[in-house]
mmCIF file of C-alpha atoms in Angstrom:
data_model
loop_
_atom_site.group_PDB
_atom_site.id
_atom_site.type_symbol
_atom_site.label_atom_id
_atom_site.label_comp_id
_atom_site.label_asym_id
_atom_site.label_seq_id
_atom_site.Cartn_x
_atom_site.Cartn_y
_atom_site.Cartn_z
ATOM 1 C CA MET E 1 0.000 0.000 0.000
ATOM 2 C CA GLY E 2 1.469 3.349 -1.013
ATOM 3 C CA CYS E 3 0.527 6.937 -0.164
ATOM 4 C CA THR E 4 0.747 9.813 -2.628
ATOM 5 C CA ILE E 5 -0.044 13.484 -3.091
ATOM 6 C CA LEU E 6 -2.694 14.438 -5.631
ATOM 7 C CA ILE E 7 -1.413 17.414 -7.570
ATOM 8 C CA SER E 8 -1.504 18.869 -11.057
ATOM 9 C CA PRO E 9 1.444 18.315 -13.453
ATOM 10 C CA TRP E 10 4.676 20.039 -12.438
ATOM 11 C CA ARG E 11 5.241 23.566 -13.669
ATOM 12 C CA ARG E 12 6.519 26.860 -12.279
ATOM 13 C CA PHE E 13 4.195 29.856 -12.410
ATOM 14 C CA SER E 14 5.538 33.116 -13.780
ATOM 15 C CA SER E 15 3.387 35.103 -11.351
ATOM 16 C CA PRO E 16 2.300 33.541 -8.032
ATOM 17 C CA PRO E 17 -1.397 32.552 -8.035
ATOM 18 C CA THR E 18 -3.313 31.542 -4.897
ATOM 19 C CA LEU E 19 -4.126 27.837 -5.018
ATOM 20 C CA THR E 20 -6.727 26.037 -2.914
ATOM 21 C CA VAL E 21 -5.319 23.052 -1.029
ATOM 22 C CA ALA E 22 -7.619 20.411 0.470
ATOM 23 C CA VAL E 23 -6.358 19.027 3.785
ATOM 24 C CA GLU E 24 -7.598 16.830 6.611
ATOM 25 C CA PHE E 25 -6.673 16.160 10.227
ATOM 26 C CA LEU E 26 -3.891 13.670 10.917
ATOM 27 C CA PRO E 27 -2.051 12.664 14.110
ATOM 28 C CA HIS E 28 0.882 14.963 14.972
ATOM 29 C CA HIS E 29 -0.833 17.730 12.978
ATOM 30 C CA THR E 30 -2.936 20.678 14.070
ATOM 31 C CA LEU E 31 -5.724 22.153 11.990
ATOM 32 C CA THR E 32 -7.055 25.417 13.417
ATOM 33 C CA TRP E 33 -8.731 28.622 12.336
ATOM 34 C CA VAL E 34 -6.765 31.817 12.912
ATOM 35 C CA LYS E 35 -7.715 35.452 12.370
ATOM 36 C CA ASP E 36 -6.477 36.994 9.129
ATOM 37 C CA SER E 37 -7.566 40.442 8.002
ATOM 38 C CA ASP E 38 -6.310 39.791 4.460
ATOM 39 C CA THR E 39 -8.995 37.170 3.793
ATOM 40 C CA PRO E 40 -12.592 38.016 2.847
ATOM 41 C CA ASP E 41 -14.115 36.305 5.898
ATOM 42 C CA GLY E 42 -11.413 37.477 8.300
ATOM 43 C CA SER E 43 -10.010 34.049 9.118
ATOM 44 C CA ARG E 44 -7.953 31.317 7.519
ATOM 45 C CA LEU E 45 -7.217 27.673 8.137
ATOM 46 C CA GLU E 46 -3.741 26.922 9.491
ATOM 47 C CA LEU E 47 -2.074 23.515 9.260
ATOM 48 C CA THR E 48 1.061 22.346 11.060
ATOM 49 C CA GLY E 49 2.950 19.098 10.517
ATOM 50 C CA PHE E 50 4.839 17.377 7.738
ATOM 51 C CA LEU E 51 1.959 17.860 5.280
ATOM 52 C CA ASN E 52 2.330 21.606 5.672
ATOM 53 C CA GLU E 53 6.029 21.195 4.935
ATOM 54 C CA PHE E 54 5.127 19.376 1.712
ATOM 55 C CA VAL E 55 2.850 22.202 0.620
ATOM 56 C CA THR E 56 5.431 24.841 1.568
ATOM 57 C CA TYR E 57 8.061 23.008 -0.484
ATOM 58 C CA PHE E 58 5.812 22.867 -3.539
ATOM 59 C CA ALA E 59 4.800 26.503 -3.108
ATOM 60 C CA LYS E 60 8.424 27.602 -3.099
ATOM 61 C CA ALA E 61 9.410 25.379 -6.014
ATOM 62 C CA MET E 62 6.394 26.212 -8.198
ATOM 63 C CA ASN E 63 5.963 29.864 -7.128
ATOM 64 C CA PHE E 64 2.432 29.983 -5.748
ATOM 65 C CA ARG E 65 0.558 31.050 -2.642
ATOM 66 C CA TYR E 66 -1.988 28.776 -1.032
ATOM 67 C CA ARG E 67 -4.932 28.562 1.318
ATOM 68 C CA TYR E 68 -6.214 25.477 3.104
ATOM 69 C CA VAL E 69 -9.779 24.155 2.935
ATOM 70 C CA VAL E 70 -11.545 21.118 4.398
ATOM 71 C CA SER E 71 -14.344 19.045 2.914
ATOM 72 C CA ARG E 72 -17.896 19.018 4.178
ATOM 73 C CA GLU E 73 -17.634 15.332 5.076
ATOM 74 C CA ARG E 74 -14.201 15.742 6.737
ATOM 75 C CA THR E 75 -12.934 12.594 5.016
ATOM 76 C CA PHE E 76 -10.493 11.585 2.296
ATOM 77 C CA GLY E 77 -13.336 10.566 0.007
ATOM 78 C CA THR E 78 -14.987 7.691 -1.838
ATOM 79 C CA LYS E 79 -16.879 7.313 -5.107
ATOM 80 C CA LEU E 80 -20.615 6.978 -4.639
ATOM 81 C CA PRO E 81 -22.847 4.701 -6.767
ATOM 82 C CA ASP E 82 -24.082 7.729 -8.764
ATOM 83 C CA GLY E 83 -20.502 8.544 -9.816
ATOM 84 C CA SER E 84 -19.989 11.531 -7.518
ATOM 85 C CA TRP E 85 -17.185 11.805 -4.979
ATOM 86 C CA THR E 86 -17.097 12.729 -1.308
ATOM 87 C CA GLY E 87 -14.430 14.286 0.909
ATOM 88 C CA MET E 88 -11.188 15.740 -0.397
ATOM 89 C CA MET E 89 -11.419 13.573 -3.514
ATOM 90 C CA GLY E 90 -14.771 15.180 -4.258
ATOM 91 C CA MET E 91 -13.275 18.659 -3.934
ATOM 92 C CA LEU E 92 -10.549 17.724 -6.421
ATOM 93 C CA VAL E 93 -12.972 16.151 -8.891
ATOM 94 C CA ARG E 94 -15.329 19.166 -8.704
ATOM 95 C CA GLU E 95 -12.283 21.475 -8.952
ATOM 96 C CA GLU E 96 -13.101 23.087 -5.616
ATOM 97 C CA ALA E 97 -9.452 22.476 -4.717
ATOM 98 C CA ASP E 98 -6.366 22.600 -6.927
ATOM 99 C CA PHE E 99 -4.521 19.804 -5.159
ATOM 100 C CA SER E 100 -4.273 17.938 -1.865
ATOM 101 C CA PRO E 101 -1.267 16.604 0.085
ATOM 102 C CA GLY E 102 -3.417 13.705 1.325
ATOM 103 C CA PRO E 103 -1.867 11.345 2.092
ATOM 104 C CA PHE E 104 -3.987 9.235 -0.251
ATOM 105 C CA VAL E 105 -3.955 5.463 -0.571
ATOM 106 C CA LEU E 106 -3.471 4.398 -4.182
ATOM 107 C CA SER E 107 -6.399 2.643 -5.868
ATOM 108 C CA SER E 108 -7.616 2.124 -9.413
ATOM 109 C CA VAL E 109 -10.811 4.095 -8.708
ATOM 110 C CA ARG E 110 -8.887 7.108 -7.456
ATOM 111 C CA ALA E 111 -6.404 6.888 -10.328
ATOM 112 C CA GLU E 112 -9.300 7.376 -12.766
ATOM 113 C CA ALA E 113 -10.447 10.541 -10.981
ATOM 114 C CA ALA E 114 -7.210 12.411 -10.211
ATOM 115 C CA GLN E 115 -3.527 12.403 -11.018
ATOM 116 C CA ALA E 116 -1.211 11.284 -8.236
ATOM 117 C CA THR E 117 2.462 11.898 -7.619
ATOM 118 C CA THR E 118 4.961 9.100 -7.172
ATOM 119 C CA GLU E 119 4.292 7.333 -3.867
ATOM 120 C CA TYR E 120 6.403 8.685 -1.021
ATOM 121 C CA THR E 121 5.701 6.046 1.614
ATOM 122 C CA GLN E 122 4.512 2.464 1.883
ATOM 123 C CA GLY E 123 2.798 0.730 4.756
ATOM 124 C CA GLY E 124 0.409 -1.981 5.830
ATOM 125 C CA LEU E 125 -3.027 -2.224 7.325
ATOM 126 C CA ARG E 126 -3.100 -3.133 11.011
ATOM 127 C CA ILE E 127 -5.463 -3.848 13.886
ATOM 128 C CA LEU E 128 -5.340 -1.778 17.058
ATOM 129 C CA SER E 129 -6.981 -3.554 19.996
ATOM 130 C CA GLY E 130 -7.236 -2.712 23.663
ATOM 131 C CA LEU E 131 -5.433 -4.682 26.359
ATOM 132 C CA THR E 132 -6.701 -5.153 29.877
ATOM 133 C CA GLY E 133 -3.245 -5.231 31.466
ATOM 134 C CA LEU E 134 -0.977 -7.854 32.942
ATOM 135 C CA LYS E 135 -2.665 -11.134 33.827
ATOM 136 C CA ILE E 136 -1.846 -13.313 36.838
ATOM 137 C CA ASP E 137 -2.604 -16.956 36.132
ATOM 138 C CA PRO E 138 -2.937 -19.052 39.326
ATOM 139 C CA TRP E 139 -2.117 -22.135 37.238
ATOM 140 C CA GLY E 140 0.946 -20.489 35.753
ATOM 141 C CA PHE E 141 3.269 -23.039 37.354
ATOM 142 C CA LEU E 142 1.962 -25.557 34.803
ATOM 143 C CA LEU E 143 2.953 -23.421 31.797
ATOM 144 C CA PRO E 144 6.678 -24.356 31.602
ATOM 145 C CA LEU E 145 5.707 -27.841 30.381
ATOM 146 C CA THR E 146 3.109 -28.711 27.779
ATOM 147 C CA PRO E 147 0.090 -30.848 28.701
ATOM 148 C CA LEU E 148 1.607 -33.744 26.762
ATOM 149 C CA VAL E 149 4.813 -33.614 28.837
ATOM 150 C CA TRP E 150 2.802 -33.475 32.064
ATOM 151 C CA ALA E 151 0.747 -36.490 30.939
ATOM 152 C CA ILE E 152 3.847 -38.498 29.976
ATOM 153 C CA THR E 153 5.528 -37.615 33.276
ATOM 154 C CA LEU E 154 2.511 -38.742 35.297
ATOM 155 C CA THR E 155 2.252 -41.951 33.248
ATOM 156 C CA ALA E 156 5.954 -42.696 33.764
ATOM 157 C CA LEU E 157 5.636 -42.076 37.525
ATOM 158 C CA LEU E 158 2.701 -44.469 37.799
ATOM 159 C CA GLY E 159 4.625 -46.974 35.693
ATOM 160 C CA VAL E 160 7.645 -46.863 37.991
ATOM 161 C CA LEU E 161 5.434 -47.256 41.069
ATOM 162 C CA PHE E 162 3.652 -50.211 39.459
ATOM 163 C CA VAL E 163 6.897 -51.931 38.453
ATOM 164 C CA ARG E 164 8.348 -51.572 41.948
ATOM 165 C CA GLN E 165 5.243 -53.265 43.327
ATOM 166 C CA LEU E 166 4.807 -55.841 40.571
ATOM 167 C CA LEU E 167 8.304 -57.320 40.358
ATOM 168 C CA PRO E 168 8.581 -58.217 44.072
ATOM 169 C CA SER E 169 5.381 -60.256 43.688
ATOM 170 C CA CYS E 170 7.252 -62.520 41.272
ATOM 171 C CA LEU E 171 9.632 -63.641 44.024
ATOM 172 C CA PRO E 172 8.935 -66.974 45.752
ATOM 173 C CA GLY E 173 6.293 -66.778 48.491
ATOM 174 C CA ARG E 174 5.210 -63.210 47.658
ATOM 175 C CA SER E 175 2.278 -61.766 45.772
ATOM 176 C CA LEU E 176 1.193 -58.308 44.639
ATOM 177 C CA LEU E 177 -1.365 -58.124 47.421
ATOM 178 C CA ARG E 178 0.851 -59.604 50.141
ATOM 179 C CA CYS E 179 3.995 -57.579 49.506
ATOM 180 C CA GLY E 180 2.306 -54.481 51.023
ATOM 181 C CA TRP E 181 3.433 -50.827 51.057
ATOM 182 C CA SER E 182 6.699 -49.941 52.731
ATOM 183 C CA ALA E 183 8.121 -46.587 53.729
ATOM 184 C CA ASN E 184 10.176 -46.563 50.511
ATOM 185 C CA THR E 185 7.364 -47.474 48.138
ATOM 186 C CA PHE E 186 6.867 -43.858 47.121
ATOM 187 C CA SER E 187 10.569 -43.133 46.631
ATOM 188 C CA PRO E 188 9.936 -42.182 42.943
ATOM 189 C CA VAL E 189 7.518 -39.490 44.122
ATOM 190 C CA ARG E 190 10.114 -38.160 46.556
ATOM 191 C CA VAL E 191 12.671 -38.102 43.734
ATOM 192 C CA LEU E 192 10.298 -36.111 41.517
ATOM 193 C CA LEU E 193 9.738 -33.600 44.338
ATOM 194 C CA GLN E 194 13.517 -33.424 44.890
ATOM 195 C CA GLN E 195 13.365 -34.822 48.410
ATOM 196 C CA ASP E 196 15.861 -37.155 50.079
ATOM 197 C CA VAL E 197 15.616 -40.909 49.437
ATOM 198 C CA VAL E 198 16.847 -43.749 51.679
ATOM 199 C CA TRP E 199 18.402 -46.781 49.918
ATOM 200 C CA PRO E 200 17.585 -49.829 52.081
ATOM 201 C CA THR E 201 20.179 -52.595 52.098
ATOM 202 C CA GLU E 202 17.517 -55.203 51.301
ATOM 203 C CA TRP E 203 16.730 -53.653 47.908
ATOM 204 C CA TRP E 204 17.423 -55.818 44.896
ATOM 205 C CA TRP E 205 19.785 -54.590 42.180
ATOM 206 C CA TRP E 206 16.929 -54.030 39.720
ATOM 207 C CA GLU E 207 15.138 -51.803 42.281
ATOM 208 C CA ARG E 208 18.228 -49.631 42.521
ATOM 209 C CA LEU E 209 18.519 -49.593 38.702
ATOM 210 C CA VAL E 210 14.888 -48.540 38.195
ATOM 211 C CA LEU E 211 15.122 -45.784 40.778
ATOM 212 C CA GLY E 212 18.483 -44.614 39.365
ATOM 213 C CA LEU E 213 17.067 -44.314 35.848
ATOM 214 C CA TRP E 214 14.062 -42.448 37.244
ATOM 215 C CA MET E 215 16.403 -40.039 39.040
ATOM 216 C CA LEU E 216 18.216 -39.272 35.764
ATOM 217 C CA THR E 217 14.896 -38.706 33.995
ATOM 218 C CA THR E 218 13.567 -36.357 36.670
ATOM 219 C CA LEU E 219 16.898 -34.475 36.738
ATOM 220 C CA VAL E 220 16.514 -33.539 33.070
ATOM 221 C CA LEU E 221 12.809 -32.793 33.537
ATOM 222 C CA THR E 222 13.224 -30.581 36.608
ATOM 223 C CA ARG E 223 16.094 -28.618 35.045
ATOM 224 C CA SER E 224 13.993 -27.936 31.971
ATOM 225 C CA TYR E 225 11.020 -26.970 34.129
ATOM 226 C CA ALA E 226 13.097 -24.592 36.270
ATOM 227 C CA GLY E 227 14.628 -22.891 33.217
ATOM 228 C CA ASN E 228 11.287 -22.366 31.494
ATOM 229 C CA LEU E 229 9.683 -21.143 34.689
ATOM 230 C CA MET E 230 12.455 -18.598 35.195
ATOM 231 C CA SER E 231 11.918 -17.334 31.637
ATOM 232 C CA LEU E 232 8.194 -16.939 32.236
ATOM 233 C CA LEU E 233 8.809 -15.039 35.460
ATOM 234 C CA ALA E 234 11.411 -12.757 33.843
ATOM 235 C CA VAL E 235 9.211 -11.714 30.889
ATOM 236 C CA ARG E 236 6.073 -9.677 31.530
ATOM 237 C CA TYR E 237 3.166 -11.430 29.861
ATOM 238 C CA VAL E 238 0.522 -9.296 28.168
ATOM 239 C CA PRO E 239 -2.247 -11.302 26.471
ATOM 240 C CA GLN E 240 -3.019 -10.180 22.926
ATOM 241 C CA PRO E 241 -6.514 -11.323 21.997
ATOM 242 C CA PHE E 242 -6.409 -10.622 18.240
ATOM 243 C CA GLN E 243 -3.523 -11.961 16.191
ATOM 244 C CA THR E 244 -5.349 -12.051 12.851
ATOM 245 C CA LEU E 245 -8.417 -10.593 11.208
ATOM 246 C CA ARG E 246 -10.027 -14.012 11.555
ATOM 247 C CA ASP E 247 -9.722 -13.741 15.344
ATOM 248 C CA VAL E 248 -11.812 -10.559 15.228
ATOM 249 C CA LEU E 249 -14.407 -12.174 12.963
ATOM 250 C CA ASP E 250 -14.708 -15.197 15.244
ATOM 251 C CA HIS E 251 -15.208 -13.065 18.351
ATOM 252 C CA PRO E 252 -18.893 -12.994 19.311
ATOM 253 C CA SER E 253 -19.220 -9.296 20.156
ATOM 254 C CA VAL E 254 -16.167 -7.125 19.394
ATOM 255 C CA VAL E 255 -16.876 -4.217 17.015
ATOM 256 C CA MET E 256 -14.544 -3.124 14.208
ATOM 257 C CA ILE E 257 -13.912 0.553 13.408
ATOM 258 C CA TRP E 258 -12.738 1.625 9.936
ATOM 259 C CA GLN E 259 -12.158 5.091 8.528
ATOM 260 C CA LYS E 260 -15.341 6.588 7.091
ATOM 261 C CA LEU E 261 -15.616 7.467 3.389
ATOM 262 C CA SER E 262 -12.082 6.235 2.752
ATOM 263 C CA SER E 263 -10.498 3.842 0.277
ATOM 264 C CA TYR E 264 -10.945 1.111 2.898
ATOM 265 C CA GLU E 265 -14.687 1.647 3.129
ATOM 266 C CA GLN E 266 -14.949 1.697 -0.643
ATOM 267 C CA PHE E 267 -13.015 -1.565 -0.818
ATOM 268 C CA LEU E 268 -15.354 -3.181 1.735
ATOM 269 C CA ARG E 269 -18.373 -1.966 -0.231
ATOM 270 C CA ASP E 270 -17.051 -3.407 -3.495
ATOM 271 C CA VAL E 271 -15.421 -6.683 -2.387
ATOM 272 C CA LYS E 272 -17.364 -9.785 -3.438
ATOM 273 C CA ASP E 273 -15.800 -12.651 -1.493
ATOM 274 C CA GLY E 274 -13.066 -13.608 0.923
ATOM 275 C CA VAL E 275 -12.374 -12.541 4.488
ATOM 276 C CA PHE E 276 -13.015 -8.860 3.747
ATOM 277 C CA ARG E 277 -16.474 -9.759 2.459
ATOM 278 C CA GLU E 278 -17.110 -11.288 5.869
ATOM 279 C CA VAL E 279 -15.902 -8.057 7.450
ATOM 280 C CA ALA E 280 -18.345 -6.049 5.335
ATOM 281 C CA GLU E 281 -21.201 -8.315 6.421
ATOM 282 C CA LEU E 282 -20.535 -7.433 10.064
ATOM 283 C CA GLU E 283 -22.274 -4.115 9.443
ATOM 284 C CA ASP E 284 -25.620 -5.931 9.209
ATOM 285 C CA VAL E 285 -25.216 -7.219 12.788
ATOM 286 C CA GLY E 286 -23.889 -3.962 14.232
ATOM 287 C CA ARG E 287 -20.251 -5.055 14.511
ATOM 288 C CA LEU E 288 -18.803 -2.700 11.890
ATOM 289 C CA LYS E 289 -18.604 1.079 12.261
ATOM 290 C CA PHE E 290 -17.080 3.879 10.205
ATOM 291 C CA HIS E 291 -15.643 6.969 11.918
ATOM 292 C CA ILE E 292 -14.177 10.077 10.345
ATOM 293 C CA GLN E 293 -10.508 10.873 10.948
ATOM 294 C CA THR E 294 -11.165 13.627 13.494
ATOM 295 C CA LYS E 295 -13.191 11.234 15.665
ATOM 296 C CA ILE E 296 -10.609 8.440 15.727
ATOM 297 C CA PRO E 297 -8.555 9.780 18.698
ATOM 298 C CA GLU E 298 -11.722 9.887 20.812
ATOM 299 C CA SER E 299 -12.700 6.413 19.603
ATOM 300 C CA ILE E 300 -9.302 5.044 20.642
ATOM 301 C CA ASP E 301 -9.506 6.621 24.077
ATOM 302 C CA THR E 302 -13.060 5.518 24.853
ATOM 303 C CA LEU E 303 -13.902 2.472 22.731
ATOM 304 C CA VAL E 304 -10.643 0.748 21.805
ATOM 305 C CA ARG E 305 -9.082 1.233 25.236
ATOM 306 C CA ALA E 306 -12.106 -0.513 26.781
ATOM 307 C CA ALA E 307 -11.258 -3.606 24.691
ATOM 308 C CA HIS E 308 -14.724 -4.031 23.144
ATOM 309 C CA HIS E 309 -13.773 -2.256 19.869
ATOM 310 C CA VAL E 310 -10.809 -2.604 17.518
ATOM 311 C CA LEU E 311 -9.532 -0.045 15.031
ATOM 312 C CA VAL E 312 -8.265 -1.018 11.560
ATOM 313 C CA GLU E 313 -6.000 1.621 10.055
ATOM 314 C CA THR E 314 -2.608 2.094 8.387
ATOM 315 C CA ASP E 315 0.385 1.277 10.569
ATOM 316 C CA VAL E 316 1.790 4.821 10.307
ATOM 317 C CA LEU E 317 -1.382 6.454 11.598
ATOM 318 C CA LEU E 318 -1.835 3.864 14.342
ATOM 319 C CA ARG E 319 1.698 4.362 15.611
ATOM 320 C CA ASN E 320 1.170 8.103 15.630
ATOM 321 C CA HIS E 321 -2.046 7.724 17.608
ATOM 322 C CA VAL E 322 -0.399 5.389 20.129
ATOM 323 C CA ALA E 323 2.618 7.700 20.422
ATOM 324 C CA LEU E 324 0.329 10.609 21.223
ATOM 325 C CA ASP E 325 -1.454 8.449 23.778
ATOM 326 C CA PHE E 326 1.905 7.660 25.378
ATOM 327 C CA SER E 327 2.728 11.362 25.569
ATOM 328 C CA ARG E 328 -0.605 12.026 27.238
ATOM 329 C CA GLU E 329 -0.743 9.028 29.603
ATOM 330 C CA GLY E 330 2.973 8.808 30.413
ATOM 331 C CA GLU E 331 3.256 5.026 29.958
ATOM 332 C CA CYS E 332 4.206 2.735 27.097
ATOM 333 C CA CYS E 333 1.077 1.108 25.703
ATOM 334 C CA LEU E 334 2.256 -0.264 22.364
ATOM 335 C CA VAL E 335 2.639 -3.962 21.606
ATOM 336 C CA PRO E 336 3.404 -4.082 17.868
ATOM 337 C CA ARG E 337 3.223 -7.217 15.787
ATOM 338 C CA GLY E 338 5.261 -8.168 12.755
ATOM 339 C CA ASP E 339 8.753 -6.929 12.006
ATOM 340 C CA ALA E 340 8.563 -3.849 14.247
ATOM 341 C CA PRO E 341 10.448 -3.547 17.570
ATOM 342 C CA ARG E 342 8.580 -5.125 20.474
ATOM 343 C CA LEU E 343 7.543 -2.910 23.356
ATOM 344 C CA VAL E 344 5.574 -4.452 26.212
ATOM 345 C CA GLY E 345 2.795 -2.290 27.590
ATOM 346 C CA CYS E 346 -0.732 -2.445 28.909
ATOM 347 C CA CYS E 347 -3.115 -0.510 26.680
ATOM 348 C CA TYR E 348 -2.988 -1.531 23.042
ATOM 349 C CA SER E 349 -2.023 -4.390 20.747
ATOM 350 C CA VAL E 350 -1.095 -3.667 17.129
ATOM 351 C CA THR E 351 -1.380 -6.645 14.764
ATOM 352 C CA VAL E 352 -0.243 -6.534 11.140
ATOM 353 C CA LEU E 353 -2.693 -7.757 8.517
ATOM 354 C CA PRO E 354 -1.549 -9.662 5.420
ATOM 355 C CA ALA E 355 -1.413 -7.690 2.204
#
């Protein structure tokens, strides 16, 4: 996925005209009205951030002045069934704006409506989900070994106990029922629990051999258990409920939030099959919402943080939103997925979606 600027073909003006530039709110940007006596209505829209630097660069290179405008829908824009456009794309198509710094996601539909520059960044689509914090599992001591290893260990212990009771019954004048239980019958259990074991002088050689082999087995097992347990205790565990888009679809109640009147919404409206078709069908059951860009920070703070909504957006915008949340809250809340650096926190989980 690439992002571009929609702009007219390159040329330098001989005398500086005033061009209309369509813009929209983005994280790490400010979009405010300021007083300006030189404008007809006495105010002008002021933008700060890297998009403003783009426009300033073009203005200097192409010799023009500019003024910012926003769309009625406050969105990037989609093509409606009647052929008209909404948002900033609509302003460009209707020639209400001369160009827009976007950033716009490339698509065949948009390429038919406006001319785009060469893409200046690439990124992926990701899921932002809320986390409820560190979990304390009372059965966590079982995690160092898998259930299969626990089952095999228990089976082996019972086998050793059975053999130590069965073989003595084969001796003359003894039986399984008559040999009874001695103080050393449960020596294998004491070995497993790393307790002391007494070796009676009346033990047969095979009894010593069986218990010796069991001691070697439990030595390897307990060392592995202790090492894995130490690793689990050293690393803070933060559960991440949604690793894939399928996990969100299979959840019975979580609601997905996508950007309103964007290329993503248009894609969901047009897709015919596959997993994204299933996502589009969630709207019929109230599990799919579309929010405009200016509402997304509030949605993250109130809906996503509560862990009953997830936000699907580009990785760049999500990281900007989470970074701003860190600046406001004063704690690291980002748990990225994929090839990004891993930071353990307590508020959000970012999961990369396949292209």
